[in-house]
Coordinates of C-alpha atoms in Angstrom, one line a residue:
Chain A
X1 CA 0.0 0.1 0.2
X2 CA 2.5 3.1 -0.9
X3 CA 3.7 4.4 -3.5
X4 CA 7.6 3.5 -3.8
X5 CA 8.8 5.6 -6.7
X6 CA 7.9 9.3 -7.1
X7 CA 7.6 11.1 -10.7
X8 CA 8.1 14.3 -11.9
X9 CA 5.6 15.9 -14.1
X10 CA 8.6 16.6 -16.2
X11 CA 9.7 12.5 -16.6
X12 CA 5.8 12.1 -17.3
X13 CA 5.3 14.4 -19.9
X14 CA 8.0 13.1 -21.6
X15 CA 7.1 9.7 -20.9
X16 CA 3.6 10.6 -22.3
X17 CA 5.1 11.6 -25.4
X18 CA 5.3 8.1 -26.7
X19 CA 2.1 7.6 -26.5
X20 CA -1.5 9.0 -28.3
X21 CA -3.9 9.1 -25.2
X22 CA -4.0 12.8 -25.5
X23 CA -3.1 15.5 -22.7
X24 CA -1.9 14.7 -19.4
X25 CA -4.5 17.1 -17.1
X26 CA -3.5 15.0 -13.5
X27 CA -1.9 12.0 -12.1
X28 CA -2.5 10.9 -8.3
X29 CA -0.5 8.1 -6.6
X30 CA -2.6 5.4 -5.5
X31 CA -2.6 3.1 -2.5
X32 CA -3.1 0.2 -3.9
X33 CA -1.1 -2.9 -5.2
X34 CA 1.1 -4.1 -2.8
X35 CA 4.1 -4.9 -5.1
X36 CA 4.7 -2.5 -7.6
X37 CA 3.9 1.8 -8.0
X38 CA 0.5 3.0 -9.3
X39 CA -0.7 6.6 -10.3
X40 CA -4.2 7.3 -11.6
X41 CA -3.8 9.0 -14.9
X42 CA -6.6 11.5 -16.2
X43 CA -5.8 12.9 -19.5
X44 CA -8.3 14.7 -22.0
X45 CA -9.0 11.3 -23.7
X46 CA -10.5 9.5 -20.3
X47 CA -8.3 8.0 -16.6
X48 CA -5.4 5.6 -16.9
X49 CA -3.3 3.7 -14.7
X50 CA 0.3 3.8 -14.4
X51 CA 2.4 1.5 -13.4
X52 CA 6.1 1.5 -12.0
X53 CA 7.2 -2.0 -11.9
X54 CA 9.6 -2.1 -8.6
X55 CA 12.3 -4.9 -8.2
X56 CA 9.9 -7.9 -6.9
X57 CA 8.4 -8.4 -10.6
X58 CA 10.9 -9.9 -13.0
X59 CA 11.2 -7.8 -15.7
X60 CA 11.1 -10.8 -18.7
X61 CA 7.9 -11.2 -17.4
X62 CA 6.3 -8.3 -17.9
X63 CA 5.7 -9.6 -22.4
X64 CA 3.6 -12.6 -20.3
X65 CA 1.6 -9.9 -18.3
X66 CA 0.7 -7.4 -20.5
X67 CA 0.3 -9.9 -23.9
X68 CA -2.1 -11.4 -21.8
X69 CA -4.4 -8.8 -20.6
X70 CA -4.6 -7.6 -24.3
X71 CA -5.5 -11.0 -25.5
X72 CA -8.3 -11.5 -22.5
X73 CA -9.7 -7.9 -22.9
X74 CA -9.9 -8.7 -26.8
X75 CA -11.6 -11.7 -26.3
X76 CA -13.9 -10.0 -24.0
X77 CA -12.7 -10.4 -20.4
X78 CA -13.0 -7.4 -18.7
X79 CA -9.5 -6.5 -17.7
X80 CA -7.4 -3.7 -18.5
X81 CA -6.3 -3.0 -22.2
X82 CA -2.3 -2.0 -22.1
X83 CA -1.8 0.8 -23.9
X84 CA 0.5 0.9 -26.9
X85 CA 3.0 3.1 -27.4
X86 CA 3.6 4.6 -31.2
X87 CA 6.4 2.1 -31.0
X88 CA 4.8 -0.2 -31.1
X89 CA 6.1 -1.3 -27.5
X90 CA 3.8 -1.5 -24.0
X91 CA 6.7 -0.6 -21.8
X92 CA 9.2 1.9 -21.6
X93 CA 11.4 3.4 -18.9
X94 CA 10.2 5.9 -16.2
X95 CA 11.9 7.0 -13.2
X96 CA 14.4 4.7 -13.7
X97 CA 11.7 1.7 -14.1
X98 CA 10.1 0.1 -16.2
X99 CA 7.0 1.4 -16.8
X100 CA 3.2 0.4 -18.8
X101 CA 0.2 2.5 -19.1
X102 CA -2.9 0.5 -19.3
X103 CA -6.6 1.6 -19.6
X104 CA -9.0 3.0 -16.3
X105 CA -11.4 0.4 -14.9
X106 CA -14.6 1.9 -13.4
X107 CA -15.9 -0.3 -10.1
X108 CA -15.4 -0.9 -6.6
X109 CA -13.7 -4.3 -4.8
X110 CA -16.3 -5.5 -2.2
X111 CA -14.7 -5.1 0.9
X112 CA -18.0 -7.5 2.3
X113 CA -19.0 -9.7 -0.7
X114 CA -22.0 -11.7 -0.8
X115 CA -23.3 -14.6 -2.2
X116 CA -23.7 -12.6 -5.9
X117 CA -20.4 -11.7 -6.1
X118 CA -19.5 -15.0 -5.4
X119 CA -21.7 -16.3 -8.4
X120 CA -20.7 -13.3 -10.2
X121 CA -16.7 -14.3 -9.6
X122 CA -17.6 -18.1 -10.2
X123 CA -18.7 -17.2 -13.9
X124 CA -15.9 -15.0 -14.4
X125 CA -13.1 -17.3 -13.7
X126 CA -14.5 -20.3 -15.8
X127 CA -14.5 -17.3 -18.7
X128 CA -10.9 -16.2 -18.0
X129 CA -9.7 -20.0 -18.0
X130 CA -11.8 -20.7 -21.9
X131 CA -10.5 -17.0 -22.7
X132 CA -6.9 -18.1 -22.4
X133 CA -6.8 -21.1 -24.0
X134 CA -5.2 -20.2 -26.7
X135 CA -3.2 -17.5 -25.3
X136 CA 0.2 -18.7 -27.1
X137 CA 2.9 -17.7 -24.6
X138 CA 3.7 -19.8 -20.9
X139 CA 4.9 -18.8 -18.0
X140 CA 5.3 -21.6 -15.1
X141 CA 4.1 -20.5 -11.4
X142 CA 6.8 -19.6 -9.8
X143 CA 4.1 -20.5 -7.0
X144 CA 4.0 -24.1 -7.0
X145 CA 5.1 -27.1 -4.8
X146 CA 8.8 -26.7 -5.1
X147 CA 8.3 -22.2 -4.7
X148 CA 6.0 -23.4 -1.5
X149 CA 9.4 -25.8 -0.2
X150 CA 11.4 -22.4 -0.8
X151 CA 9.3 -20.4 1.5
X152 CA 9.2 -22.6 4.1
X153 CA 12.9 -23.4 4.0
X154 CA 13.1 -19.5 4.7
X155 CA 10.5 -19.6 7.5
X156 CA 10.5 -23.1 8.7
X157 CA 12.9 -22.4 11.6
X158 CA 10.8 -19.7 12.9
X159 CA 7.3 -21.0 12.1
X160 CA 6.9 -22.0 16.0
X161 CA 6.6 -18.3 17.1
X162 CA 3.8 -17.4 15.4
X163 CA 2.0 -20.9 16.9
X164 CA 4.0 -23.9 18.7
X165 CA 3.8 -27.2 16.6
X166 CA 2.7 -25.0 13.5
X167 CA 6.7 -26.2 11.7
X168 CA 5.9 -30.3 12.3
X169 CA 1.9 -29.6 11.6
X170 CA 3.4 -27.7 7.9
X171 CA 6.3 -30.7 7.5
X172 CA 3.9 -33.2 7.2
X173 CA 1.2 -31.1 4.9
X174 CA 4.6 -30.8 2.5
X175 CA 4.8 -34.7 3.0
X176 CA 1.3 -35.2 1.3
X177 CA 1.5 -32.7 -1.4
X178 CA 4.7 -34.4 -2.2
X179 CA 3.0 -37.6 -2.7
X180 CA -0.6 -36.8 -3.8
X181 CA -0.7 -33.5 -5.1
X182 CA -2.5 -34.0 -9.2
X183 CA -0.3 -33.7 -11.7
X184 CA -2.8 -34.5 -14.8
X185 CA -5.9 -32.7 -14.8
X186 CA -6.7 -29.9 -17.2
X187 CA -4.4 -26.6 -17.1
X188 CA -4.0 -23.7 -18.8
X189 CA -3.7 -19.7 -18.0
X190 CA -4.6 -19.2 -14.5
X191 CA -5.3 -15.6 -12.7
X192 CA -3.6 -17.4 -9.2
X193 CA -4.4 -14.1 -7.1
X194 CA -7.9 -13.7 -8.0
X195 CA -9.0 -12.3 -3.8
X196 CA -11.6 -9.3 -4.0
X197 CA -8.8 -6.5 -3.9
X198 CA -8.3 -7.7 -7.2
X199 CA -12.3 -8.1 -8.6
X200 CA -14.3 -4.6 -9.1
X201 CA -18.2 -4.2 -9.1
X202 CA -20.5 -1.7 -10.5
X203 CA -24.1 -2.6 -8.0
X204 CA -23.8 -6.4 -8.1
X205 CA -22.5 -6.4 -11.6
X206 CA -18.6 -7.8 -12.1
X207 CA -17.3 -4.7 -13.9
X208 CA -13.2 -6.0 -14.7
X209 CA -10.9 -8.5 -13.3
X210 CA -7.1 -6.9 -12.3
X211 CA -3.6 -7.2 -11.3
X212 CA -2.4 -10.5 -13.6
X213 CA 1.2 -10.3 -11.8
X214 CA 1.1 -13.7 -10.6
X215 CA -1.2 -15.3 -14.1
X216 CA 0.9 -18.2 -14.6
X217 CA 0.2 -21.7 -16.7
X218 CA -1.4 -24.2 -13.6
X219 CA -4.3 -26.5 -13.0
X220 CA -7.7 -24.5 -13.5
X221 CA -9.4 -26.4 -10.8
X222 CA -6.5 -24.5 -8.5
X223 CA -7.4 -20.9 -9.7
X224 CA -11.5 -22.4 -8.4
X225 CA -10.1 -23.5 -5.7
X226 CA -8.1 -20.1 -4.3
X227 CA -11.2 -18.1 -4.7
X228 CA -13.5 -20.4 -2.4
X229 CA -10.3 -19.5 0.3
X230 CA -10.3 -15.8 -1.2
X231 CA -14.1 -15.4 -1.2
X232 CA -16.1 -17.9 0.7
X233 CA -14.7 -17.7 4.2
X234 CA -16.2 -15.2 6.8
X235 CA -14.1 -13.2 9.1
X236 CA -14.0 -15.7 12.1
X237 CA -12.7 -18.4 9.4
X238 CA -15.7 -20.3 9.2
X239 CA -16.5 -22.0 5.6
X240 CA -20.0 -20.2 3.8
X241 CA -21.5 -22.4 2.2
X242 CA -24.2 -20.5 0.3
X243 CA -21.6 -19.0 -0.5
X244 CA -19.4 -21.8 -2.1
X245 CA -22.2 -23.1 -3.6
X246 CA -23.2 -19.7 -6.0
X247 CA -19.0 -19.4 -6.9
X248 CA -19.3 -23.4 -8.0
X249 CA -22.1 -23.5 -9.7
X250 CA -21.0 -20.7 -11.6
X251 CA -18.3 -21.2 -12.4
X252 CA -19.3 -24.8 -13.5
X253 CA -22.3 -23.4 -15.9
X254 CA -19.9 -21.9 -17.6
X255 CA -16.8 -24.2 -17.5
X256 CA -18.2 -27.9 -16.4
X257 CA -15.5 -30.1 -13.7
X258 CA -14.7 -33.5 -14.8
X259 CA -14.9 -36.0 -11.9
X260 CA -11.2 -35.9 -11.1
X261 CA -11.2 -32.0 -11.2
X262 CA -14.1 -32.6 -8.7
X263 CA -12.4 -35.8 -6.5
X264 CA -9.1 -32.8 -6.4
X265 CA -10.9 -29.9 -5.0
X266 CA -10.1 -30.4 -1.4
X267 CA -6.6 -31.6 -1.9
X268 CA -6.7 -28.4 -4.2
X269 CA -8.0 -25.8 -1.3
X270 CA -5.5 -26.8 1.2
X271 CA -2.8 -27.0 -0.7
X272 CA -3.7 -22.9 -2.2
X273 CA -4.3 -22.5 1.7
X274 CA -1.1 -23.3 2.3
X275 CA 1.1 -21.4 -0.9
X276 CA -0.9 -17.8 0.9
X277 CA -0.5 -19.1 4.4
X278 CA 3.4 -19.4 3.1
X279 CA 3.9 -16.3 1.7
X280 CA 2.2 -14.0 4.7
X281 CA 4.3 -16.4 6.9
X282 CA 7.7 -15.4 4.7
X283 CA 6.4 -11.4 5.3
X284 CA 5.9 -11.7 8.8
X285 CA 9.2 -13.3 9.8
X286 CA 11.6 -11.7 7.3
X287 CA 9.9 -7.6 6.5
X288 CA 10.5 -5.5 9.5
X289 CA 7.7 -3.8 11.4
X290 CA 7.0 -0.5 9.7
X291 CA 8.3 -1.0 6.2
X292 CA 5.6 0.2 3.6
X293 CA 4.8 -3.4 2.5
X294 CA 1.4 -4.2 4.5
X295 CA 2.1 -8.0 6.8
X296 CA -0.4 -9.7 6.8
X297 CA -1.3 -12.2 9.6
X298 CA -0.9 -15.8 8.1
X299 CA -3.0 -17.8 11.0
X300 CA -6.1 -16.6 8.7
X301 CA -4.7 -19.3 5.9
X302 CA -3.6 -21.8 8.7
X303 CA -7.0 -22.1 9.8
X304 CA -8.1 -23.1 6.0
X305 CA -5.7 -25.5 5.4
X306 CA -7.2 -26.7 8.8
X307 CA -10.4 -26.7 7.6
X308 CA -9.6 -28.1 4.4
X309 CA -8.1 -30.9 6.1
X310 CA -10.7 -32.6 7.4
X311 CA -12.4 -32.4 4.6
X312 CA -14.1 -36.0 3.0
X313 CA -15.9 -35.0 -0.3
X314 CA -15.9 -31.6 -2.5
X315 CA -19.6 -32.3 -2.0
X316 CA -19.3 -30.1 1.4
X317 CA -18.1 -27.0 -0.3
X318 CA -21.7 -27.1 -2.3
X319 CA -19.9 -28.9 -5.6
X320 CA -22.0 -30.8 -7.1
Chain B
X1 CA 1.7 9.7 2.2
X2 CA -0.7 6.9 3.4
X3 CA -4.5 6.1 3.7
X4 CA -5.2 5.6 7.5
X5 CA -8.4 4.9 7.6
X6 CA -10.1 2.4 4.7
X7 CA -13.2 3.1 3.7
X8 CA -16.1 0.3 2.5
X9 CA -18.1 0.3 -0.4
X10 CA -21.2 -0.3 1.4
X11 CA -19.6 2.2 4.0
X12 CA -19.2 4.7 1.1
X13 CA -22.8 4.2 -1.0
X14 CA -24.2 4.8 2.9
X15 CA -22.8 7.8 2.8
X16 CA -23.2 9.2 -0.4
X17 CA -27.1 8.7 -0.5
X18 CA -26.4 12.1 1.6
X19 CA -25.1 14.1 -1.4
X20 CA -26.4 14.7 -5.0
X21 CA -23.1 14.0 -7.2
X22 CA -24.3 11.0 -9.3
X23 CA -24.0 7.8 -9.0
X24 CA -20.4 6.2 -7.8
X25 CA -18.1 4.8 -10.0
X26 CA -14.8 4.4 -8.6
X27 CA -12.8 5.2 -5.3
X28 CA -8.9 5.0 -4.9
X29 CA -7.1 6.1 -1.8
X30 CA -4.9 8.4 -3.1
X31 CA -0.7 8.7 -1.5
X32 CA -0.7 12.5 -0.6
X33 CA -1.9 14.6 2.1
X34 CA 0.7 13.9 4.9
X35 CA -2.8 14.7 7.9
X36 CA -5.9 13.0 6.8
X37 CA -7.1 9.8 4.0
X38 CA -7.7 11.3 1.1
X39 CA -9.8 9.2 -2.5
X40 CA -10.2 10.3 -5.4
X41 CA -13.9 9.3 -6.5
X42 CA -15.3 8.8 -9.7
X43 CA -18.8 9.3 -10.5
X44 CA -21.6 9.8 -13.2
X45 CA -21.2 13.8 -12.3
X46 CA -17.3 14.1 -12.2
X47 CA -14.6 13.1 -10.2
X48 CA -14.6 14.5 -6.6
X49 CA -12.0 14.5 -3.4
X50 CA -13.3 12.1 -0.4
X51 CA -11.2 13.1 3.0
X52 CA -11.3 11.5 6.6
X53 CA -9.9 14.1 8.9
X54 CA -7.9 11.9 11.1
X55 CA -6.7 13.3 14.8
X56 CA -4.4 15.6 13.5
X57 CA -7.0 17.8 12.4
X58 CA -9.5 19.4 15.3
X59 CA -12.9 18.9 14.0
X60 CA -13.8 22.2 15.7
X61 CA -11.7 24.2 12.9
X62 CA -13.6 22.0 9.9
X63 CA -16.3 25.1 9.3
X64 CA -13.3 27.3 8.8
X65 CA -11.7 25.7 6.9
X66 CA -14.4 24.4 4.1
X67 CA -16.4 28.0 4.4
X68 CA -13.1 29.7 3.1
X69 CA -12.7 26.9 0.3
X70 CA -16.2 27.8 -0.5
X71 CA -16.0 31.7 0.0
X72 CA -12.7 31.6 -2.2
X73 CA -14.0 29.6 -4.9
X74 CA -17.3 32.1 -5.2
X75 CA -14.6 35.0 -5.2
X76 CA -12.5 33.4 -8.1
X77 CA -9.8 31.4 -6.7
X78 CA -9.1 28.6 -8.3
X79 CA -9.8 26.2 -5.3
X80 CA -11.6 23.1 -4.7
X81 CA -15.7 23.8 -3.5
X82 CA -16.8 21.7 -0.8
X83 CA -20.1 20.0 -1.9
X84 CA -23.0 20.5 0.3
X85 CA -25.1 17.3 1.2
X86 CA -28.9 17.4 0.9
X87 CA -29.2 18.8 4.7
X88 CA -27.2 21.5 3.6
X89 CA -23.7 20.7 5.7
X90 CA -20.5 20.3 4.2
X91 CA -19.5 17.3 7.0
X92 CA -20.8 13.9 8.2
X93 CA -19.7 10.6 9.9
X94 CA -17.8 8.3 8.0
X95 CA -15.8 4.9 8.9
X96 CA -16.0 6.6 13.0
X97 CA -14.1 10.0 11.6
X98 CA -15.7 13.6 9.8
X99 CA -15.8 12.9 6.3
X100 CA -16.2 15.7 3.0
X101 CA -16.1 15.7 -0.1
X102 CA -14.5 18.7 -2.8
X103 CA -14.4 18.6 -6.0
X104 CA -11.4 17.6 -8.0
X105 CA -9.3 19.8 -9.3
X106 CA -7.7 18.8 -12.4
X107 CA -3.3 19.5 -12.9
X108 CA 0.2 18.6 -11.0
X109 CA 2.0 20.0 -8.7
X110 CA 5.8 21.4 -9.8
X111 CA 8.5 18.7 -8.3
X112 CA 10.8 21.3 -10.1
X113 CA 8.8 24.9 -10.2
X114 CA 10.7 27.5 -12.6
X115 CA 10.2 31.4 -12.6
X116 CA 7.6 31.3 -14.7
X117 CA 5.7 29.0 -11.9
X118 CA 7.1 31.5 -9.0
X119 CA 5.3 34.4 -10.2
X120 CA 1.9 32.4 -11.0
X121 CA 2.2 31.7 -7.6
X122 CA 2.9 35.6 -6.2
X123 CA 0.3 36.4 -8.3
X124 CA -2.4 34.0 -6.8
X125 CA -1.1 34.6 -3.3
X126 CA -2.0 37.7 -3.6
X127 CA -5.6 37.2 -4.9
X128 CA -5.8 35.1 -2.3
X129 CA -5.0 37.7 0.5
X130 CA -7.8 40.0 -1.5
X131 CA -10.4 37.6 -1.7
X132 CA -10.2 36.2 1.9
X133 CA -10.6 39.7 3.2
X134 CA -14.3 40.1 4.0
X135 CA -14.3 36.3 4.8
X136 CA -16.6 36.4 7.9
X137 CA -15.0 33.3 10.3
X138 CA -11.0 33.9 12.1
X139 CA -8.9 31.1 13.4
X140 CA -5.3 32.0 15.1
X141 CA -2.2 31.0 14.0
X142 CA -1.3 27.8 16.4
X143 CA 2.0 28.0 14.9
X144 CA 2.5 31.3 15.9
X145 CA 5.4 32.2 17.9
X146 CA 4.3 30.8 21.0
X147 CA 3.4 27.6 18.9
X148 CA 6.8 27.4 17.8
X149 CA 7.9 27.6 21.3
X150 CA 5.8 24.6 22.0
X151 CA 7.6 22.2 19.5
X152 CA 11.1 23.7 20.8
X153 CA 10.2 23.1 24.6
X154 CA 9.7 19.2 22.9
X155 CA 12.7 19.0 20.8
X156 CA 15.4 21.2 21.6
X157 CA 17.2 18.8 24.5
X158 CA 17.9 16.6 21.5
X159 CA 18.4 19.0 18.7
X160 CA 22.3 18.9 19.1
X161 CA 21.5 15.5 17.7
X162 CA 20.9 16.8 14.7
X163 CA 23.7 19.3 14.6
X164 CA 25.6 19.9 17.0
X165 CA 25.2 23.6 18.1
X166 CA 21.9 23.9 16.9
X167 CA 19.8 24.5 20.4
X168 CA 21.9 27.7 21.2
X169 CA 21.5 28.7 17.5
X170 CA 17.9 28.8 17.8
X171 CA 17.5 30.1 21.5
X172 CA 19.2 32.7 20.0
X173 CA 16.8 33.0 17.5
X174 CA 13.8 33.1 19.9
X175 CA 15.1 35.5 21.8
X176 CA 15.4 37.6 18.5
X177 CA 11.7 37.2 17.5
X178 CA 10.9 37.5 21.1
X179 CA 11.4 41.1 20.7
X180 CA 11.4 42.1 17.3
X181 CA 8.6 40.5 16.1
X182 CA 6.4 42.6 13.9
X183 CA 2.5 43.1 15.2
X184 CA 1.3 45.5 13.3
X185 CA 1.5 44.6 9.5
X186 CA -1.5 44.1 7.0
X187 CA -3.2 40.5 8.5
X188 CA -5.9 38.8 7.3
X189 CA -6.4 35.2 6.1
X190 CA -3.4 33.2 5.0
X191 CA -3.0 30.0 3.5
X192 CA 0.4 29.6 5.8
X193 CA 1.5 26.1 4.2
X194 CA 1.2 27.1 0.3
X195 CA 4.6 24.6 -0.8
X196 CA 4.7 23.0 -4.5
X197 CA 2.4 20.5 -3.5
X198 CA -0.4 22.5 -2.9
X199 CA 0.0 23.9 -6.5
X200 CA -1.3 22.6 -9.1
X201 CA -0.2 23.7 -12.9
X202 CA -1.8 22.8 -16.2
X203 CA 1.5 23.7 -18.2
X204 CA 2.3 27.4 -17.1
X205 CA -0.7 27.6 -16.4
X206 CA -1.6 27.9 -12.2
X207 CA -5.1 25.8 -11.8
X208 CA -5.5 25.4 -8.4
X209 CA -4.6 26.1 -4.7
X210 CA -5.2 23.1 -1.9
X211 CA -5.1 22.2 1.2
X212 CA -6.3 24.7 3.7
X213 CA -5.8 22.7 6.8
X214 CA -3.0 25.7 7.9
X215 CA -4.8 28.4 6.8
X216 CA -5.6 30.9 9.8
X217 CA -5.8 34.7 10.1
X218 CA -1.6 36.5 10.3
X219 CA 0.3 38.3 8.3
X220 CA -0.5 38.8 4.9
X221 CA 3.5 39.3 4.0
X222 CA 4.3 36.2 6.7
X223 CA 2.3 33.5 4.0
X224 CA 4.4 35.4 1.0
X225 CA 8.2 34.9 2.9
X226 CA 6.9 30.9 3.4
X227 CA 6.4 31.1 -0.3
X228 CA 10.4 32.7 -0.3
X229 CA 11.5 29.9 1.5
X230 CA 9.2 26.6 -0.1
X231 CA 9.5 27.7 -4.0
X232 CA 12.6 30.0 -4.3
X233 CA 15.6 27.8 -2.1
X234 CA 17.6 25.1 -5.0
X235 CA 18.0 21.8 -3.6
X236 CA 21.8 23.2 -2.4
X237 CA 19.7 25.8 -0.7
X238 CA 21.2 28.9 -3.0
X239 CA 18.4 31.5 -3.1
X240 CA 17.3 31.9 -6.5
X241 CA 16.5 35.5 -7.5
X242 CA 15.0 35.2 -9.9
X243 CA 12.8 33.1 -8.8
X244 CA 12.0 35.4 -6.1
X245 CA 11.8 38.6 -8.3
X246 CA 9.5 36.6 -10.3
X247 CA 7.2 36.1 -7.0
X248 CA 7.4 39.7 -5.1
X249 CA 6.9 41.4 -8.6
X250 CA 3.9 39.3 -9.4
X251 CA 2.5 39.5 -5.6
X252 CA 2.9 43.5 -5.9
X253 CA 1.5 43.8 -9.0
X254 CA -2.3 42.7 -7.3
X255 CA -1.7 44.1 -3.9
X256 CA 1.3 46.5 -3.7
X257 CA 3.6 46.2 -0.2
X258 CA 3.9 48.6 2.4
X259 CA 7.6 49.6 3.4
X260 CA 7.0 48.7 6.7
X261 CA 5.7 44.9 5.3
X262 CA 9.3 45.2 3.0
X263 CA 11.8 46.1 6.3
X264 CA 10.1 43.3 7.9
X265 CA 10.7 40.6 5.0
X266 CA 14.1 39.6 6.2
X267 CA 12.4 38.8 9.7
X268 CA 9.7 37.2 8.7
X269 CA 11.2 34.8 6.2
X270 CA 13.1 33.8 9.1
X271 CA 10.5 33.2 10.8
X272 CA 9.2 31.3 8.7
X273 CA 12.1 28.9 7.7
X274 CA 12.3 28.6 11.5
X275 CA 8.4 27.3 11.8
X276 CA 9.0 24.5 9.1
X277 CA 12.2 23.2 10.6
X278 CA 10.7 23.3 14.3
X279 CA 7.9 20.6 12.9
X280 CA 10.0 19.2 11.1
X281 CA 12.5 18.4 14.0
X282 CA 9.8 17.9 16.4
X283 CA 8.3 14.8 14.0
X284 CA 12.0 14.0 13.1
X285 CA 12.8 13.6 16.9
X286 CA 9.6 11.8 18.1
X287 CA 7.7 10.2 15.2
X288 CA 9.2 6.4 14.7
X289 CA 11.3 5.5 12.2
X290 CA 9.0 3.3 9.6
X291 CA 6.0 5.0 10.9
X292 CA 3.1 6.3 7.5
X293 CA 4.3 9.8 7.9
X294 CA 6.3 11.1 6.0
X295 CA 9.4 12.1 8.0
X296 CA 11.7 15.3 6.3
X297 CA 14.5 16.6 7.1
X298 CA 15.4 19.4 9.1
X299 CA 18.5 20.8 8.2
X300 CA 17.5 22.1 4.6
X301 CA 15.6 24.8 6.8
X302 CA 17.8 25.5 9.5
X303 CA 20.0 26.6 6.0
X304 CA 17.2 28.8 5.1
X305 CA 17.4 30.5 9.0
X306 CA 21.2 31.1 8.2
X307 CA 20.5 32.5 4.8
X308 CA 17.9 35.1 6.0
X309 CA 20.1 36.0 9.1
X310 CA 22.8 36.9 7.3
X311 CA 20.2 39.2 4.8
X312 CA 20.5 42.9 5.3
X313 CA 17.6 44.6 2.8
X314 CA 14.8 43.4 1.6
X315 CA 16.1 44.1 -1.6
X316 CA 18.5 40.7 -1.6
X317 CA 15.3 38.9 -2.4
X318 CA 14.6 40.6 -5.6
X319 CA 11.7 43.2 -3.2
X320 CA 11.2 46.4 -5.3

């Protein structure tokens, strides 16, 4: 939640010479996005988001992320469209960073989503999976089990500071995942981080999906499992079956799940919960207090892992 | 540089029921303003700023600040216009804070202002002084010499940590100010914080003055002296006579200074530099590292104090 890099009006003016988006009227650093510096631009042709990619983003991934947004937008998915420069590129240098301009999507993210919002997300996620199927580029998931293991190696020794017994508990999970993680389920482009702050609504209608900077190739049903974790639990960490049912039904109305995908849902949901627990735990233990990066409590996701561990059948999520 | 208080879409939706500014399309927390939480709103009728007043602002001052903006806007000063609610008020409760909506001004603040910008600021400051003359409310300057003394009492003991000898140096300044500070100069409504980040430009034209949350009744020429400190020094702390001359000439083209005001300029500029040094010093010494509030180096303004101390005549600023 920060602007890491400021931009002067003369730097921005020079940068905008390369674009055909009209005269600059204003730009404001916005307090959203935890990885990059983002500015909301007003020009004589409309509103745009200017992103300066900070060091956490690998620049060699930008053609994938921006190309994917363009591919999806052209297939009718409501997501930001990268603006091409006069030289044809979608990125350029600004204030010692690589920067891009994307279209601005109106809409609000839901701090307290309802089952109606969960239904819309389920539908849009399935549409995204279908629309991405013929995207020609690919990117391995840096946060697959091998990636989790690296995070765990960097935090295991201090995990019991967060809760006594956590190290042993997660070790046991890893043993199971490394043995039983599904390898033959339908895969393709997934969003991989479709939390409520990445989905905009106008009233009850979904107006946009944003932040494709974790997108990659992985199991479709894993992406859906992440949405269950991100949208269908209440503040007290209880699972809301109405929301789960709404999301899963809506997803299947666009892209029906195979039997194998259904059966894998509990382990996928548990793995997804562990993945978010691990990034939070790692940040929790390694980022100094008071840094600009917002730290989130890893325990919220350990409780999800425990919930999924005792699920016997995917029907307990509302899956039909 | 932060959003201290988040607002949910349902809280904001309820709050906007009291306004007639159309349907909400989006709102983004913006990383500007060091005292309050600010959001940029898009609605079907345009762009607005939503401000949630945090604890550093005394709520009993809000009618003065917002009333002043309305008074000035109606007199043709380009500043935000507070939007009235259906009940006639300009503030209301939101997320356990008092909140207001003001119109959004397009424009950019100049990270590297030129003499042209200084001229525009001089003209606008004089126009502001004239336009505020018949504003019926008043507010004493909380950061007058008595206020400086309080800040100094809270930081004097540790001042030599910043630079050895600073405590004695500032003590001597206080002795002089408490003896020789002018009391009979023309006074009225001043902005009191017209730094570059509070002035917007579109190209070389001034498009707006913002952030009236230090406005108060005090000496007009003191406000002009603050602008000299804020706009006419270079990064190496040298005074730029071309900028000073441009600003002072432009101010006088709208509101000529009396002989007494001219003679007082060196002590006013020195006092103003001390005032900003003291707030920075106090924050520097009392705000924990890594807090969301941005801390600025107090030494920049001590150097300005020293510069003004050796000025013999206001003509050295370019004052005619």
